[in-house]
PDB file of C-alpha atoms in Angstrom:
ATOM      1  CA  MET A1352     -15.129 -17.292   0.218  1.00 60.00           C
ATOM      2  CA  LYS A1353     -13.379 -16.705   3.535  1.00 76.00           C
ATOM      3  CA  PRO A1354      -9.848 -15.263   3.395  1.00 81.00           C
ATOM      4  CA  HIS A1355      -8.408 -17.958   5.668  1.00 83.00           C
ATOM      5  CA  ILE A1356      -5.245 -18.601   3.654  1.00 87.00           C
ATOM      6  CA  PRO A1357      -4.239 -14.912   3.244  1.00 91.00           C
ATOM      7  CA  ILE A1358      -4.834 -14.295   6.956  1.00 92.00           C
ATOM      8  CA  GLY A1359      -2.903 -17.455   7.818  1.00 93.00           C
ATOM      9  CA  ILE A1360       0.076 -16.331   5.724  1.00 94.00           C
ATOM     10  CA  TYR A1361       0.254 -12.984   7.509  1.00 95.00           C
ATOM     11  CA  LEU A1362      -0.071 -14.589  10.953  1.00 95.00           C
ATOM     12  CA  ALA A1363       2.634 -17.123  10.094  1.00 95.00           C
ATOM     13  CA  LEU A1364       5.019 -14.361   8.990  1.00 95.00           C
ATOM     14  CA  MET A1365       4.317 -12.428  12.200  1.00 95.00           C
ATOM     15  CA  THR A1366       5.253 -15.528  14.200  1.00 95.00           C
ATOM     16  CA  VAL A1367       8.505 -15.969  12.252  1.00 95.00           C
ATOM     17  CA  ALA A1368       9.392 -12.303  12.813  1.00 94.00           C
ATOM     18  CA  PHE A1369       8.984 -12.753  16.572  1.00 91.00           C
ATOM     19  CA  VAL A1370      10.709 -16.133  16.832  1.00 92.00           C
ATOM     20  CA  ALA A1371      13.551 -15.379  14.398  1.00 93.00           C
ATOM     21  CA  PRO A1372      14.194 -11.601  14.541  1.00 92.00           C
ATOM     22  CA  GLU A1373      17.284 -11.991  12.337  1.00 92.00           C
ATOM     23  CA  TYR A1374      14.880 -12.453   9.418  1.00 94.00           C
ATOM     24  CA  SER A1375      12.713  -9.472  10.332  1.00 94.00           C
ATOM     25  CA  LYS A1376      14.205  -7.025   7.813  1.00 93.00           C
ATOM     26  CA  LEU A1377      13.855  -9.526   4.957  1.00 95.00           C
ATOM     27  CA  ILE A1378      10.246 -10.217   5.949  1.00 96.00           C
ATOM     28  CA  ALA A1379       9.622  -6.467   6.234  1.00 96.00           C
ATOM     29  CA  SER A1380      10.934  -5.871   2.704  1.00 95.00           C
ATOM     30  CA  VAL A1381       8.724  -8.584   1.219  1.00 96.00           C
ATOM     31  CA  ALA A1382       5.744  -7.622   3.383  1.00 96.00           C
ATOM     32  CA  PHE A1383       6.035  -3.993   2.258  1.00 97.00           C
ATOM     33  CA  PHE A1384       5.289  -4.969  -1.346  1.00 96.00           C
ATOM     34  CA  MET A1385       2.552  -7.357  -0.243  1.00 96.00           C
ATOM     35  CA  ALA A1386       0.839  -4.693   1.863  1.00 96.00           C
ATOM     36  CA  LEU A1387       1.369  -2.010  -0.788  1.00 96.00           C
ATOM     37  CA  GLY A1388      -0.279  -4.256  -3.375  1.00 95.00           C
ATOM     38  CA  GLN A1389      -3.141  -4.990  -0.964  1.00 95.00           C
ATOM     39  CA  ALA A1390      -3.742  -1.282  -0.300  1.00 94.00           C
ATOM     40  CA  VAL A1391      -3.551  -0.308  -3.975  1.00 94.00           C
ATOM     41  CA  ASN A1392      -5.851  -3.201  -4.856  1.00 95.00           C
ATOM     42  CA  ILE A1393      -8.679  -1.867  -2.696  1.00 95.00           C
ATOM     43  CA  PHE A1394      -9.003   1.190  -4.901  1.00 94.00           C
ATOM     44  CA  ILE A1395      -7.356   0.527  -8.269  1.00 93.00           C
ATOM     45  CA  GLY A1396      -8.287  -3.158  -8.337  1.00 92.00           C
ATOM     46  CA  LEU A1397     -11.933  -2.589  -7.461  1.00 92.00           C
ATOM     47  CA  THR A1398     -12.506   0.525  -9.586  1.00 91.00           C
ATOM     48  CA  ARG A1399      -9.822   0.343 -12.335  1.00 87.00           C
ATOM     49  CA  TYR A1400      -9.112   4.041 -11.664  1.00 90.00           C
ATOM     50  CA  VAL A1401      -5.359   4.704 -11.762  1.00 86.00           C
ATOM     51  CA  ASP A1402      -4.092   7.147  -9.125  1.00 86.00           C
ATOM     52  CA  PHE A1403      -0.607   8.573  -9.699  1.00 84.00           C
ATOM     53  CA  GLY A1404      -0.823  10.611  -6.497  1.00 83.00           C
ATOM     54  CA  TYR A1405      -0.838   7.518  -4.347  1.00 87.00           C
ATOM     55  CA  VAL A1406       2.637   7.951  -2.874  1.00 93.00           C
ATOM     56  CA  ALA A1407       1.503  11.066  -0.987  1.00 95.00           C
ATOM     57  CA  PHE A1408      -0.551   8.825   1.321  1.00 96.00           C
ATOM     58  CA  LEU A1409       2.548   6.816   2.245  1.00 96.00           C
ATOM     59  CA  ALA A1410       4.317  10.103   2.952  1.00 97.00           C
ATOM     60  CA  MET A1411       1.517  11.433   5.164  1.00 97.00           C
ATOM     61  CA  GLY A1412       1.701   8.328   7.328  1.00 97.00           C
ATOM     62  CA  ALA A1413       5.462   8.657   7.729  1.00 97.00           C
ATOM     63  CA  TYR A1414       5.260  12.364   8.507  1.00 98.00           C
ATOM     64  CA  GLY A1415       2.549  11.759  11.106  1.00 97.00           C
ATOM     65  CA  VAL A1416       4.917   9.672  13.232  1.00 97.00           C
ATOM     66  CA  GLY A1417       7.834  11.993  12.465  1.00 97.00           C
ATOM     67  CA  VAL A1418       5.988  15.135  13.531  1.00 96.00           C
ATOM     68  CA  VAL A1419       4.833  13.646  16.842  1.00 97.00           C
ATOM     69  CA  LEU A1420       8.279  12.297  17.738  1.00 96.00           C
ATOM     70  CA  THR A1421      10.082  15.490  16.705  1.00 96.00           C
ATOM     71  CA  TYR A1422       7.759  18.241  17.901  1.00 95.00           C
ATOM     72  CA  LEU A1423       5.873  16.644  20.816  1.00 93.00           C
ATOM     73  CA  PRO A1424       8.546  15.316  23.192  1.00 91.00           C
ATOM     74  CA  GLY A1425       7.740  13.689  26.501  1.00 91.00           C
ATOM     75  CA  LEU A1426       4.910  11.411  25.374  1.00 93.00           C
ATOM     76  CA  GLY A1427       6.899   8.234  26.011  1.00 91.00           C
ATOM     77  CA  LEU A1428       5.544   5.031  24.495  1.00 91.00           C
ATOM     78  CA  ALA A1429       2.268   6.821  23.701  1.00 95.00           C
ATOM     79  CA  ALA A1430       4.109   8.752  20.968  1.00 96.00           C
ATOM     80  CA  LEU A1431       4.008   5.754  18.626  1.00 96.00           C
ATOM     81  CA  PRO A1432       0.236   5.098  18.565  1.00 96.00           C
ATOM     82  CA  ILE A1433      -0.455   8.851  18.536  1.00 97.00           C
ATOM     83  CA  GLY A1434       1.934   9.356  15.634  1.00 97.00           C
ATOM     84  CA  ILE A1435       0.486   6.434  13.681  1.00 97.00           C
ATOM     85  CA  ALA A1436      -3.057   7.675  14.302  1.00 98.00           C
ATOM     86  CA  LEU A1437      -2.053  11.166  13.108  1.00 98.00           C
ATOM     87  CA  GLY A1438      -0.408   9.756   9.979  1.00 97.00           C
ATOM     88  CA  VAL A1439      -3.448   7.655   9.090  1.00 98.00           C
ATOM     89  CA  ALA A1440      -5.752  10.620   9.745  1.00 98.00           C
ATOM     90  CA  MET A1441      -3.621  12.882   7.520  1.00 97.00           C
ATOM     91  CA  ALA A1442      -3.665  10.305   4.719  1.00 97.00           C
ATOM     92  CA  ALA A1443      -7.443   9.895   5.023  1.00 97.00           C
ATOM     93  CA  ALA A1444      -7.987  13.672   5.084  1.00 97.00           C
ATOM     94  CA  LEU A1445      -5.848  14.133   1.975  1.00 96.00           C
ATOM     95  CA  ALA A1446      -7.772  11.346   0.230  1.00 95.00           C
ATOM     96  CA  ALA A1447     -11.068  12.978   1.167  1.00 95.00           C
ATOM     97  CA  ALA A1448      -9.918  16.359  -0.182  1.00 94.00           C
ATOM     98  CA  VAL A1449      -8.475  14.967  -3.419  1.00 93.00           C
ATOM     99  CA  GLY A1450     -11.209  12.393  -3.929  1.00 91.00           C
ATOM    100  CA  ALA A1451     -14.096  14.812  -3.412  1.00 89.00           C
ATOM    101  CA  ILE A1452     -12.905  16.690  -6.501  1.00 88.00           C
ATOM    102  CA  ALA A1453     -10.955  14.233  -8.659  1.00 88.00           C
ATOM    103  CA  LEU A1454     -13.280  11.230  -8.281  1.00 88.00           C
ATOM    104  CA  ARG A1455     -15.941  13.065 -10.267  1.00 84.00           C
ATOM    105  CA  LEU A1456     -13.621  12.586 -13.243  1.00 83.00           C
ATOM    106  CA  ARG A1457     -13.122   9.314 -15.078  1.00 81.00           C
ATOM    107  CA  GLY A1458     -10.353   7.215 -16.550  1.00 75.00           C
ATOM    108  CA  ALA A1459      -7.414   9.157 -17.947  1.00 77.00           C
ATOM    109  CA  TYR A1460      -8.855  12.458 -16.700  1.00 82.00           C
ATOM    110  CA  PHE A1461      -8.723  11.186 -13.116  1.00 86.00           C
ATOM    111  CA  ALA A1462      -5.159   9.882 -13.576  1.00 83.00           C
ATOM    112  CA  ILE A1463      -4.014  13.225 -14.991  1.00 83.00           C
ATOM    113  CA  ALA A1464      -5.697  15.116 -12.155  1.00 82.00           C
ATOM    114  CA  THR A1465      -3.734  13.123  -9.554  1.00 86.00           C
ATOM    115  CA  ILE A1466      -0.301  13.372 -11.203  1.00 81.00           C
ATOM    116  CA  GLY A1467       0.650  16.621  -9.460  1.00 84.00           C
ATOM    117  CA  VAL A1468      -0.441  15.574  -5.950  1.00 89.00           C
ATOM    118  CA  ASN A1469       2.869  13.924  -4.969  1.00 89.00           C
ATOM    119  CA  GLU A1470       5.158  16.585  -6.374  1.00 88.00           C
ATOM    120  CA  GLY A1471       2.935  19.443  -5.222  1.00 91.00           C
ATOM    121  CA  ILE A1472       2.916  18.331  -1.587  1.00 94.00           C
ATOM    122  CA  LYS A1473       6.634  17.438  -1.641  1.00 94.00           C
ATOM    123  CA  HIS A1474       7.635  20.829  -3.035  1.00 93.00           C
ATOM    124  CA  PHE A1475       5.351  22.578  -0.537  1.00 94.00           C
ATOM    125  CA  ILE A1476       7.066  20.807   2.380  1.00 95.00           C
ATOM    126  CA  VAL A1477      10.532  21.546   0.997  1.00 94.00           C
ATOM    127  CA  GLY A1478       9.775  25.089  -0.171  1.00 93.00           C
ATOM    128  CA  ALA A1479       7.957  26.150   3.010  1.00 93.00           C
ATOM    129  CA  ASN A1480      10.622  24.391   5.093  1.00 94.00           C
ATOM    130  CA  ILE A1481       8.070  22.644   7.291  1.00 94.00           C
ATOM    131  CA  TRP A1482       8.557  19.239   8.942  1.00 95.00           C
ATOM    132  CA  GLY A1483      12.292  19.453   8.392  1.00 92.00           C
ATOM    133  CA  GLY A1484      11.970  20.725   4.829  1.00 93.00           C
ATOM    134  CA  GLY A1485      14.426  19.225   2.368  1.00 91.00           C
ATOM    135  CA  ALA A1486      16.616  17.902   5.205  1.00 92.00           C
ATOM    136  CA  GLY A1487      13.814  15.626   6.395  1.00 93.00           C
ATOM    137  CA  LEU A1488      13.366  14.258   9.906  1.00 96.00           C
ATOM    138  CA  ILE A1489      15.922  12.024  11.646  1.00 95.00           C
ATOM    139  CA  LEU A1490      13.963  10.077  14.250  1.00 96.00           C
ATOM    140  CA  SER A1491      16.568   7.809  15.859  1.00 95.00           C
ATOM    141  CA  SER A1492      17.478  10.170  18.709  1.00 95.00           C
ATOM    142  CA  ALA A1493      13.802  10.976  19.352  1.00 95.00           C
ATOM    143  CA  MET A1494      12.932   7.263  19.461  1.00 96.00           C
ATOM    144  CA  PHE A1495      15.823   6.563  21.851  1.00 96.00           C
ATOM    145  CA  ARG A1496      14.619   9.430  24.056  1.00 95.00           C
ATOM    146  CA  GLU A1497      10.955   8.424  24.107  1.00 95.00           C
ATOM    147  CA  PHE A1498      11.233   4.621  24.118  1.00 95.00           C
ATOM    148  CA  GLY A1499      14.723   3.848  25.419  1.00 94.00           C
ATOM    149  CA  ARG A1500      17.506   2.485  23.248  1.00 94.00           C
ATOM    150  CA  GLU A1501      16.631  -1.231  23.451  1.00 95.00           C
ATOM    151  CA  THR A1502      12.915  -0.706  22.851  1.00 95.00           C
ATOM    152  CA  ALA A1503      13.590   1.706  19.978  1.00 96.00           C
ATOM    153  CA  LEU A1504      15.875  -0.795  18.249  1.00 96.00           C
ATOM    154  CA  PHE A1505      13.326  -3.568  18.796  1.00 96.00           C
ATOM    155  CA  LEU A1506      10.603  -1.395  17.267  1.00 95.00           C
ATOM    156  CA  ALA A1507      12.806  -0.495  14.278  1.00 95.00           C
ATOM    157  CA  ASN A1508      13.634  -4.152  13.665  1.00 95.00           C
ATOM    158  CA  VAL A1509      10.796  -6.443  14.758  1.00 96.00           C
ATOM    159  CA  GLY A1510       8.081  -3.922  15.638  1.00 96.00           C
ATOM    160  CA  SER A1511       8.047  -2.281  12.215  1.00 97.00           C
ATOM    161  CA  THR A1512       7.837  -5.699  10.555  1.00 97.00           C
ATOM    162  CA  ILE A1513       4.823  -6.625  12.680  1.00 97.00           C
ATOM    163  CA  LEU A1514       3.169  -3.286  11.856  1.00 97.00           C
ATOM    164  CA  ILE A1515       3.741  -3.796   8.113  1.00 98.00           C
ATOM    165  CA  LEU A1516       2.289  -7.306   8.301  1.00 97.00           C
ATOM    166  CA  LEU A1517      -0.614  -5.986  10.369  1.00 97.00           C
ATOM    167  CA  THR A1518      -1.275  -3.401   7.642  1.00 97.00           C
ATOM    168  CA  GLY A1519      -1.490  -6.167   5.051  1.00 96.00           C
ATOM    169  CA  LEU A1520      -3.713  -8.227   7.342  1.00 96.00           C
ATOM    170  CA  ILE A1521      -6.111  -5.326   7.878  1.00 97.00           C
ATOM    171  CA  ALA A1522      -6.127  -4.739   4.114  1.00 96.00           C
ATOM    172  CA  VAL A1523      -7.099  -8.384   3.521  1.00 95.00           C
ATOM    173  CA  VAL A1524     -10.024  -8.092   5.935  1.00 95.00           C
ATOM    174  CA  ALA A1525     -11.055  -4.709   4.474  1.00 95.00           C
ATOM    175  CA  MET A1526     -10.936  -6.079   0.926  1.00 94.00           C
ATOM    176  CA  TYR A1527     -13.049  -9.076   1.918  1.00 92.00           C
ATOM    177  CA  LEU A1528     -15.632  -6.965   3.761  1.00 93.00           C
ATOM    178  CA  ILE A1529     -15.930  -4.474   0.896  1.00 93.00           C
ATOM    179  CA  GLN A1530     -16.229  -7.168  -1.780  1.00 90.00           C
ATOM    180  CA  SER A1531     -18.776  -9.225   0.152  1.00 87.00           C
ATOM    181  CA  GLY A1532     -20.975  -6.261   1.042  1.00 89.00           C
ATOM    182  CA  LYS A1533     -23.138  -3.743  -0.750  1.00 92.00           C
ATOM    183  CA  ALA A1534     -20.088  -1.637  -1.621  1.00 91.00           C
ATOM    184  CA  GLY A1535     -18.539  -4.565  -3.482  1.00 87.00           C
ATOM    185  CA  TYR A1536     -21.559  -4.969  -5.750  1.00 91.00           C
ATOM    186  CA  ALA A1537     -21.727  -1.226  -6.313  1.00 92.00           C
ATOM    187  CA  LEU A1538     -18.038  -1.000  -7.224  1.00 92.00           C
ATOM    188  CA  ALA A1539     -18.354  -4.010  -9.541  1.00 91.00           C
ATOM    189  CA  ALA A1540     -21.192  -2.238 -11.332  1.00 91.00           C
ATOM    190  CA  VAL A1541     -19.140   0.972 -11.543  1.00 88.00           C
ATOM    191  CA  ARG A1542     -16.179  -0.980 -12.877  1.00 88.00           C
ATOM    192  CA  GLN A1543     -18.267  -2.545 -15.638  1.00 86.00           C
ATOM    193  CA  ASP A1544     -20.295   0.503 -16.696  1.00 86.00           C
ATOM    194  CA  GLU A1545     -20.484   3.630 -14.559  1.00 86.00           C
ATOM    195  CA  ASP A1546     -23.363   5.166 -16.505  1.00 84.00           C
ATOM    196  CA  ALA A1547     -25.421   1.991 -16.165  1.00 87.00           C
ATOM    197  CA  ALA A1548     -24.616   1.933 -12.446  1.00 85.00           C
ATOM    198  CA  LYS A1549     -26.044   5.452 -12.094  1.00 89.00           C
ATOM    199  CA  VAL A1550     -29.227   4.367 -13.849  1.00 85.00           C
ATOM    200  CA  MET A1551     -29.513   1.523 -11.325  1.00 86.00           C
ATOM    201  CA  GLY A1552     -29.517   4.085  -8.503  1.00 87.00           C
ATOM    202  CA  ILE A1553     -25.895   3.668  -7.441  1.00 89.00           C
ATOM    203  CA  ASN A1554     -23.920   6.735  -6.394  1.00 91.00           C
ATOM    204  CA  PRO A1555     -20.491   6.025  -7.995  1.00 90.00           C
ATOM    205  CA  THR A1556     -18.683   8.900  -6.257  1.00 89.00           C
ATOM    206  CA  LYS A1557     -19.793   7.696  -2.823  1.00 92.00           C
ATOM    207  CA  TYR A1558     -18.450   4.167  -3.257  1.00 94.00           C
ATOM    208  CA  LYS A1559     -15.309   5.243  -5.083  1.00 94.00           C
ATOM    209  CA  LEU A1560     -14.559   7.648  -2.234  1.00 94.00           C
ATOM    210  CA  LEU A1561     -15.085   4.845   0.300  1.00 94.00           C
ATOM    211  CA  ALA A1562     -12.540   2.651  -1.485  1.00 95.00           C
ATOM    212  CA  PHE A1563     -10.203   5.595  -2.030  1.00 95.00           C
ATOM    213  CA  MET A1564     -10.140   6.640   1.623  1.00 96.00           C
ATOM    214  CA  THR A1565      -9.815   3.048   2.869  1.00 96.00           C
ATOM    215  CA  SER A1566      -6.896   2.469   0.530  1.00 96.00           C
ATOM    216  CA  ALA A1567      -5.284   5.788   1.515  1.00 96.00           C
ATOM    217  CA  SER A1568      -5.638   5.089   5.246  1.00 97.00           C
ATOM    218  CA  LEU A1569      -3.925   1.725   4.854  1.00 97.00           C
ATOM    219  CA  SER A1570      -1.179   3.376   2.823  1.00 97.00           C
ATOM    220  CA  GLY A1571      -0.713   5.914   5.613  1.00 97.00           C
ATOM    221  CA  LEU A1572      -0.351   3.074   8.124  1.00 97.00           C
ATOM    222  CA  LEU A1573       2.145   1.379   5.809  1.00 97.00           C
ATOM    223  CA  GLY A1574       4.196   4.565   5.387  1.00 97.00           C
ATOM    224  CA  ALA A1575       4.308   5.105   9.154  1.00 97.00           C
ATOM    225  CA  SER A1576       5.386   1.504   9.760  1.00 97.00           C
ATOM    226  CA  TYR A1577       7.976   1.175   7.007  1.00 97.00           C
ATOM    227  CA  PHE A1578       9.608   4.601   6.785  1.00 96.00           C
ATOM    228  CA  ALA A1579       9.193   6.260  10.182  1.00 96.00           C
ATOM    229  CA  VAL A1580       9.363   3.259  12.528  1.00 97.00           C
ATOM    230  CA  GLY A1581      11.440   0.870  10.426  1.00 95.00           C
ATOM    231  CA  ASN A1582      13.975   3.311   8.982  1.00 94.00           C
ATOM    232  CA  MET A1583      13.771   5.879  11.808  1.00 96.00           C
ATOM    233  CA  GLN A1584      13.878   8.711   9.275  1.00 95.00           C
ATOM    234  CA  VAL A1585      11.584  10.591   6.906  1.00 96.00           C
ATOM    235  CA  PHE A1586      13.213  12.160   3.822  1.00 95.00           C
ATOM    236  CA  PRO A1587      11.047  13.822   1.142  1.00 94.00           C
ATOM    237  CA  GLU A1588      12.969  12.161  -1.679  1.00 91.00           C
ATOM    238  CA  ASN A1589      12.303   8.730  -0.165  1.00 92.00           C
ATOM    239  CA  VAL A1590       8.704   8.953   0.979  1.00 94.00           C
ATOM    240  CA  PHE A1591       7.517  10.752  -2.177  1.00 93.00           C
ATOM    241  CA  PHE A1592       9.324   8.323  -4.510  1.00 89.00           C
ATOM    242  CA  ILE A1593       6.942   8.001  -7.481  1.00 86.00           C
ATOM    243  CA  GLU A1594       8.121   4.478  -8.316  1.00 85.00           C
ATOM    244  CA  TYR A1595       6.129   3.093  -5.385  1.00 91.00           C
ATOM    245  CA  ILE A1596       2.858   3.465  -7.288  1.00 89.00           C
ATOM    246  CA  LEU A1597       4.352   1.433 -10.145  1.00 85.00           C
ATOM    247  CA  ASP A1598       5.472  -1.172  -7.618  1.00 89.00           C
ATOM    248  CA  GLY A1599       1.986  -1.373  -6.122  1.00 91.00           C
ATOM    249  CA  MET A1600       0.320  -1.780  -9.503  1.00 89.00           C
ATOM    250  CA  ALA A1601       2.889  -4.355 -10.625  1.00 87.00           C
ATOM    251  CA  VAL A1602       2.247  -6.431  -7.492  1.00 92.00           C
ATOM    252  CA  MET A1603      -1.516  -6.134  -7.921  1.00 92.00           C
ATOM    253  CA  PHE A1604      -1.585  -7.041 -11.615  1.00 89.00           C
ATOM    254  CA  LEU A1605       0.969  -9.824 -11.185  1.00 89.00           C
ATOM    255  CA  GLY A1606      -0.996 -11.528  -8.420  1.00 91.00           C
ATOM    256  CA  GLY A1607      -4.461 -10.666  -9.692  1.00 90.00           C
ATOM    257  CA  ALA A1608      -6.412  -7.415  -9.452  1.00 90.00           C
ATOM    258  CA  ALA A1609      -9.563  -7.441  -7.289  1.00 89.00           C
ATOM    259  CA  THR A1610      -8.494 -10.689  -5.587  1.00 91.00           C
ATOM    260  CA  VAL A1611      -7.592 -11.054  -1.916  1.00 92.00           C
ATOM    261  CA  THR A1612      -4.749 -13.555  -2.318  1.00 92.00           C
ATOM    262  CA  GLY A1613      -3.231 -12.009  -5.449  1.00 92.00           C
ATOM    263  CA  PRO A1614      -1.178  -9.211  -3.829  1.00 94.00           C
ATOM    264  CA  ILE A1615       0.435 -11.714  -1.443  1.00 95.00           C
ATOM    265  CA  ILE A1616       1.651 -13.957  -4.264  1.00 93.00           C
ATOM    266  CA  GLY A1617       2.446 -10.954  -6.430  1.00 92.00           C
ATOM    267  CA  GLY A1618       4.407  -9.250  -3.639  1.00 93.00           C
ATOM    268  CA  ILE A1619       6.571 -12.294  -2.956  1.00 93.00           C
ATOM    269  CA  ILE A1620       7.373 -12.899  -6.634  1.00 89.00           C
ATOM    270  CA  TYR A1621       7.878  -9.219  -7.358  1.00 89.00           C
ATOM    271  CA  TYR A1622      10.281  -8.587  -4.476  1.00 91.00           C
ATOM    272  CA  PHE A1623      12.605 -11.465  -5.315  1.00 90.00           C
ATOM    273  CA  THR A1624      12.433 -10.656  -9.047  1.00 85.00           C
ATOM    274  CA  ARG A1625      13.470  -7.062  -8.347  1.00 84.00           C
ATOM    275  CA  ASP A1626      16.198  -8.251  -6.015  1.00 85.00           C
ATOM    276  CA  LEU A1627      17.593 -10.595  -8.668  1.00 83.00           C
ATOM    277  CA  ILE A1628      17.453  -7.906 -11.357  1.00 81.00           C
ATOM    278  CA  GLY A1629      19.191  -5.473  -8.992  1.00 78.00           C
ATOM    279  CA  MET A1630      22.095  -7.883  -8.629  1.00 82.00           C
ATOM    280  CA  ILE A1631      22.366  -8.637 -12.351  1.00 80.00           C
ATOM    281  CA  TRP A1632      21.523  -5.187 -13.743  1.00 80.00           C
ATOM    282  CA  PRO A1633      21.814  -2.502 -11.025  1.00 76.00           C
ATOM    283  CA  GLY A1634      19.572   0.516 -11.479  1.00 73.00           C
ATOM    284  CA  ALA A1635      17.249  -1.170 -13.982  1.00 72.00           C
ATOM    285  CA  GLN A1636      14.436  -2.002 -11.566  1.00 73.00           C
ATOM    286  CA  ALA A1637      12.230   0.897 -12.705  1.00 71.00           C
ATOM    287  CA  LEU A1638      12.525  -0.108 -16.355  1.00 75.00           C
ATOM    288  CA  VAL A1639      11.772  -3.728 -15.543  1.00 73.00           C
ATOM    289  CA  THR A1640       8.797  -2.684 -13.417  1.00 69.00           C
ATOM    290  CA  ALA A1641       7.206  -0.813 -16.320  1.00 71.00           C
ATOM    291  CA  LEU A1642       7.854  -3.711 -18.713  1.00 78.00           C
ATOM    292  CA  LEU A1643       6.522  -6.218 -16.201  1.00 72.00           C
ATOM    293  CA  VAL A1644       3.250  -4.310 -15.782  1.00 70.00           C
ATOM    294  CA  PHE A1645       2.848  -4.080 -19.569  1.00 76.00           C
ATOM    295  CA  ILE A1646       3.566  -7.790 -20.156  1.00 80.00           C
ATOM    296  CA  ILE A1647       1.246  -8.919 -17.360  1.00 75.00           C
ATOM    297  CA  VAL A1648      -1.650  -6.751 -18.530  1.00 73.00           C
ATOM    298  CA  VAL A1649      -1.271  -8.013 -22.105  1.00 81.00           C
ATOM    299  CA  LEU A1650      -0.481 -11.710 -21.568  1.00 82.00           C
ATOM    300  CA  LEU A1651      -1.996 -12.406 -18.151  1.00 80.00           C
ATOM    301  CA  PRO A1652      -4.772  -9.850 -17.607  1.00 82.00           C
ATOM    302  CA  ARG A1653      -6.291 -11.780 -14.697  1.00 86.00           C
ATOM    303  CA  GLY A1654      -2.960 -12.202 -12.924  1.00 88.00           C
ATOM    304  CA  ILE A1655      -1.665 -15.433 -11.415  1.00 88.00           C
ATOM    305  CA  VAL A1656      -4.522 -15.992  -8.963  1.00 89.00           C
ATOM    306  CA  GLY A1657      -7.217 -14.886 -11.403  1.00 86.00           C
ATOM    307  CA  THR A1658      -5.870 -17.244 -14.078  1.00 85.00           C
ATOM    308  CA  LEU A1659      -5.545 -20.181 -11.659  1.00 86.00           C
ATOM    309  CA  ARG A1660      -9.139 -19.711 -10.558  1.00 85.00           C
ATOM    310  CA  LEU A1661     -10.286 -20.258 -14.147  1.00 82.00           C
ATOM    311  CA  TYR A1662      -8.859 -23.776 -14.206  1.00 81.00           C
ATOM    312  CA  LEU A1663      -9.270 -24.933 -10.620  1.00 79.00           C
ATOM    313  CA  PRO A1664     -12.312 -26.997  -9.544  1.00 80.00           C
ATOM    314  CA  PRO A1665     -14.962 -25.090  -7.553  1.00 75.00           C
ATOM    315  CA  LYS A1666     -13.787 -26.403  -4.168  1.00 74.00           C
ATOM    316  CA  ALA A1667     -10.186 -25.409  -4.833  1.00 68.00           C
ATOM    317  CA  ARG A1668     -11.251 -21.902  -5.899  1.00 73.00           C
ATOM    318  CA  GLU A1669     -12.492 -21.306  -2.366  1.00 72.00           C
ATOM    319  CA  LEU A1670      -8.869 -21.470  -1.215  1.00 71.00           C
ATOM    320  CA  LEU A1671      -7.859 -18.541  -3.448  1.00 77.00           C
ATOM    321  CA  PRO A1672     -10.302 -15.693  -2.803  1.00 82.00           C
TER     322      PRO A1672
END
């Protein structure tokens, strides 16, 4: 199954963002949930391991861009790719450090082990007063200085949207390559029965770490694109917001875990559902998110795409990988 439709959706949205920049922020908001669901899906969807420390990877990506723009002036346009590369590298390094230890645990033990990652790193940044501490990093003046006012505003509006969509697109390709290769079969075996997978000669920790670091790197890219470039600011309370992991899981389960198309459909439905709830019942999004995840897991365990694939003819299933 080739991921032509998911790739086509992302390319179409990129085109709309360029042609009609007045819709860029709306597209960015929807695309954020799509890309977040895609990134979460690569690890949680393929392994069924729940990581409550996930938000730290978003934060590392945002801080990577923030640190370069704030503390390394004079780089000009090169500051953006350098900052993004640093953010992705920091997210991957954190995933490697956490995963090397925590991924030897299973199920609830792994989830418990990751709970303190977000808060621990956030309180370290605030308590040690590094990278702006509790005051965060305001990047607008640095972006105006390095890129010029017009270019900085274009990057914050259209450029960030393209980067978010590109993150989702890369996640689609990564998900397809992992699932269709040796790693996909290994992770499927681990997901079904980890002990049996070991007997078959599979190294579960190796493949879980591969998925974990891939997912974390994409989350770092997403955090850099959405928070640092799009909002031109990095505040600890925003980038370490624990609700994002619930959002990512809700999108994944709604669309269909371990599917390529699922997070796209889930992200679109989830964003507009949250938006509607916010207008009717302000402040209740977190409660509705938790209830939505519970209802989906109980009533629609395969998600929308997974359920549709059960009833579609074989040819039609190829359209929804």
